[in-house]
CSV table of C-alpha atoms in Angstrom, one decimal:
chain,number,residue,atom,x,y,z
R,7,MET,CA,211.5,87.8,153.1
R,8,GLY,CA,208.0,87.0,154.2
R,9,LYS,CA,204.8,85.5,152.9
R,10,GLN,CA,204.6,84.9,149.2
R,11,GLY,CA,201.7,86.6,147.3
R,12,ARG,CA,198.9,84.6,145.8
R,13,ASN,CA,199.5,86.1,142.3
R,14,GLU,CA,203.3,85.4,142.2
R,15,THR,CA,204.1,84.1,138.7
R,16,TRP,CA,207.4,82.3,139.8
R,17,ASP,CA,206.6,79.2,141.9
R,18,ARG,CA,209.8,78.6,143.8
R,19,ASN,CA,208.9,74.9,144.5
R,20,GLU,CA,208.1,73.8,140.9
R,21,HIS,CA,210.2,76.4,139.0
R,22,GLN,CA,207.4,76.8,136.4
R,23,LEU,CA,205.3,79.6,135.2
R,24,ARG,CA,201.7,79.8,136.1
R,25,ARG,CA,198.8,82.1,135.6
R,26,GLY,CA,199.0,84.9,138.0
R,27,LEU,CA,196.8,87.9,136.8
R,28,ASP,CA,193.4,88.6,138.1
R,29,GLU,CA,190.6,89.9,135.8
R,30,ARG,CA,190.9,93.3,137.5
R,31,GLN,CA,194.7,93.5,136.7
R,32,MET,CA,194.0,92.6,133.1
R,33,HIS,CA,191.4,95.4,132.9
R,34,MET,CA,193.9,97.9,134.4
R,35,ILE,CA,196.5,96.9,131.8
R,36,ALA,CA,194.1,97.3,129.0
R,37,LEU,CA,192.9,100.7,130.3
R,38,GLY,CA,196.5,101.9,130.7
R,39,GLY,CA,197.3,100.9,127.2
R,40,ALA,CA,194.2,102.6,125.8
R,41,ILE,CA,194.7,105.9,127.6
R,42,GLY,CA,197.8,107.7,126.7
R,43,THR,CA,199.0,111.1,125.6
R,44,GLY,CA,198.3,109.9,122.0
R,45,LEU,CA,194.5,109.8,122.8
R,46,PHE,CA,194.4,113.4,124.1
R,47,TYR,CA,197.0,114.9,121.8
R,48,GLY,CA,195.3,117.7,120.0
R,49,SER,CA,191.8,116.8,121.4
R,50,ALA,CA,191.2,120.3,122.8
R,51,THR,CA,190.9,121.9,119.3
R,52,THR,CA,188.6,119.1,118.1
R,53,ILE,CA,186.4,119.3,121.2
R,54,GLN,CA,186.2,123.1,120.8
R,55,MET,CA,185.1,122.7,117.1
R,56,THR,CA,182.7,119.8,117.3
R,57,ALA,CA,181.5,119.9,121.0
R,58,PRO,CA,179.2,117.0,121.8
R,59,ALA,CA,179.7,115.1,118.5
R,60,ILE,CA,183.3,114.2,119.3
R,61,THR,CA,182.4,113.1,122.8
R,62,LEU,CA,179.8,110.7,121.2
R,63,ALA,CA,182.5,109.5,118.7
R,64,TYR,CA,185.0,108.9,121.6
R,65,LEU,CA,182.3,107.0,123.5
R,66,ILE,CA,181.6,104.7,120.6
R,67,GLY,CA,185.3,104.1,120.1
R,68,VAL,CA,185.7,103.3,123.8
R,69,ILE,CA,182.8,100.7,123.6
R,70,VAL,CA,184.3,99.0,120.5
R,71,ILE,CA,187.8,98.9,122.1
R,72,PHE,CA,186.3,97.6,125.4
R,73,PHE,CA,184.7,94.6,123.6
R,74,ILE,CA,187.8,93.9,121.6
R,75,MET,CA,189.9,93.8,124.8
R,76,ARG,CA,187.3,91.5,126.6
R,77,ALA,CA,187.6,89.1,123.6
R,78,LEU,CA,191.4,89.2,123.9
R,79,ASP,CA,191.1,88.6,127.6
R,80,GLU,CA,189.1,85.5,127.0
R,81,MET,CA,191.6,84.2,124.5
R,82,ILE,CA,194.4,84.8,126.9
R,83,VAL,CA,192.7,83.1,129.8
R,84,THR,CA,191.7,80.2,127.6
R,85,GLU,CA,195.1,79.7,125.9
R,86,PRO,CA,198.0,81.4,127.7
R,87,VAL,CA,201.1,81.7,125.4
R,88,SER,CA,204.3,83.5,125.9
R,89,GLY,CA,203.9,85.4,122.7
R,90,SER,CA,201.8,88.5,121.8
R,91,PHE,CA,198.3,89.0,120.5
R,92,SER,CA,199.7,88.3,117.0
R,93,HIS,CA,199.9,84.6,117.9
R,94,TYR,CA,196.1,84.6,118.3
R,95,ALA,CA,195.7,86.3,114.9
R,96,SER,CA,198.0,83.8,113.4
R,97,ARG,CA,196.2,80.8,115.0
R,98,TYR,CA,192.6,81.8,114.6
R,99,ILE,CA,192.7,83.9,111.3
R,100,GLY,CA,195.8,82.7,109.4
R,101,PRO,CA,199.6,83.2,109.2
R,102,PHE,CA,199.4,86.4,107.2
R,103,ALA,CA,197.1,88.0,109.8
R,104,GLY,CA,199.5,87.2,112.5
R,105,PHE,CA,202.4,88.6,110.5
R,106,LEU,CA,200.4,91.7,109.6
R,107,ALA,CA,199.2,92.3,113.3
R,108,GLY,CA,202.8,91.9,114.5
R,109,TRP,CA,204.4,94.4,112.1
R,110,THR,CA,201.5,96.8,112.3
R,111,TYR,CA,201.8,96.9,116.1
R,112,TRP,CA,205.6,97.5,115.8
R,113,PHE,CA,205.0,100.3,113.3
R,114,MET,CA,202.3,101.8,115.5
R,115,TRP,CA,204.8,102.1,118.4
R,116,ILE,CA,207.4,103.8,116.2
R,117,VAL,CA,204.8,106.4,115.1
R,118,VAL,CA,203.7,106.8,118.7
R,119,GLY,CA,207.3,107.2,120.0
R,120,MET,CA,207.9,109.9,117.4
R,121,ALA,CA,204.7,111.7,118.4
R,122,GLU,CA,205.7,111.5,122.1
R,123,LEU,CA,209.1,113.0,121.3
R,124,LEU,CA,207.5,115.8,119.3
R,125,ALA,CA,204.9,116.4,122.1
R,126,SER,CA,207.7,116.6,124.7
R,127,ALA,CA,209.8,119.0,122.6
R,128,PHE,CA,206.9,121.4,122.0
R,129,PRO,CA,206.8,122.9,125.6
R,130,HIS,CA,210.6,123.1,125.5
R,131,GLN,CA,210.4,125.1,122.3
R,132,LEU,CA,207.9,127.4,123.9
R,133,SER,CA,210.0,128.0,126.9
R,134,GLU,CA,213.0,129.0,124.8
R,135,GLU,CA,210.9,131.5,122.8
R,136,ASN,CA,210.0,133.4,126.0
């Protein structure tokens, strides 16, 4: 098929997994996870009411999340595992922290999924009213 890429995770000769993400790719994954419709859902009303104050609050939140993601990047590069970030919480904080992180993450995606369904149904409802 051609020349194999340098970041291919499946090594055909050794049949083993190996590290294959660059720092840039990890940043893009983190950015894509942080920016979603949930971040901007209902932001227009808040920005209209508070103007510059909400912009400053978002900026502070972005800076905090940036440093959290950088710390997680360092842990992933230092100790790559096939689990999720709850593995690191369990290893470095304690078993209950890992359990809580995993179930909180699962619950968060259930809530986000319902918000996405609600947000996608709203324009459909408006089009039926017209």
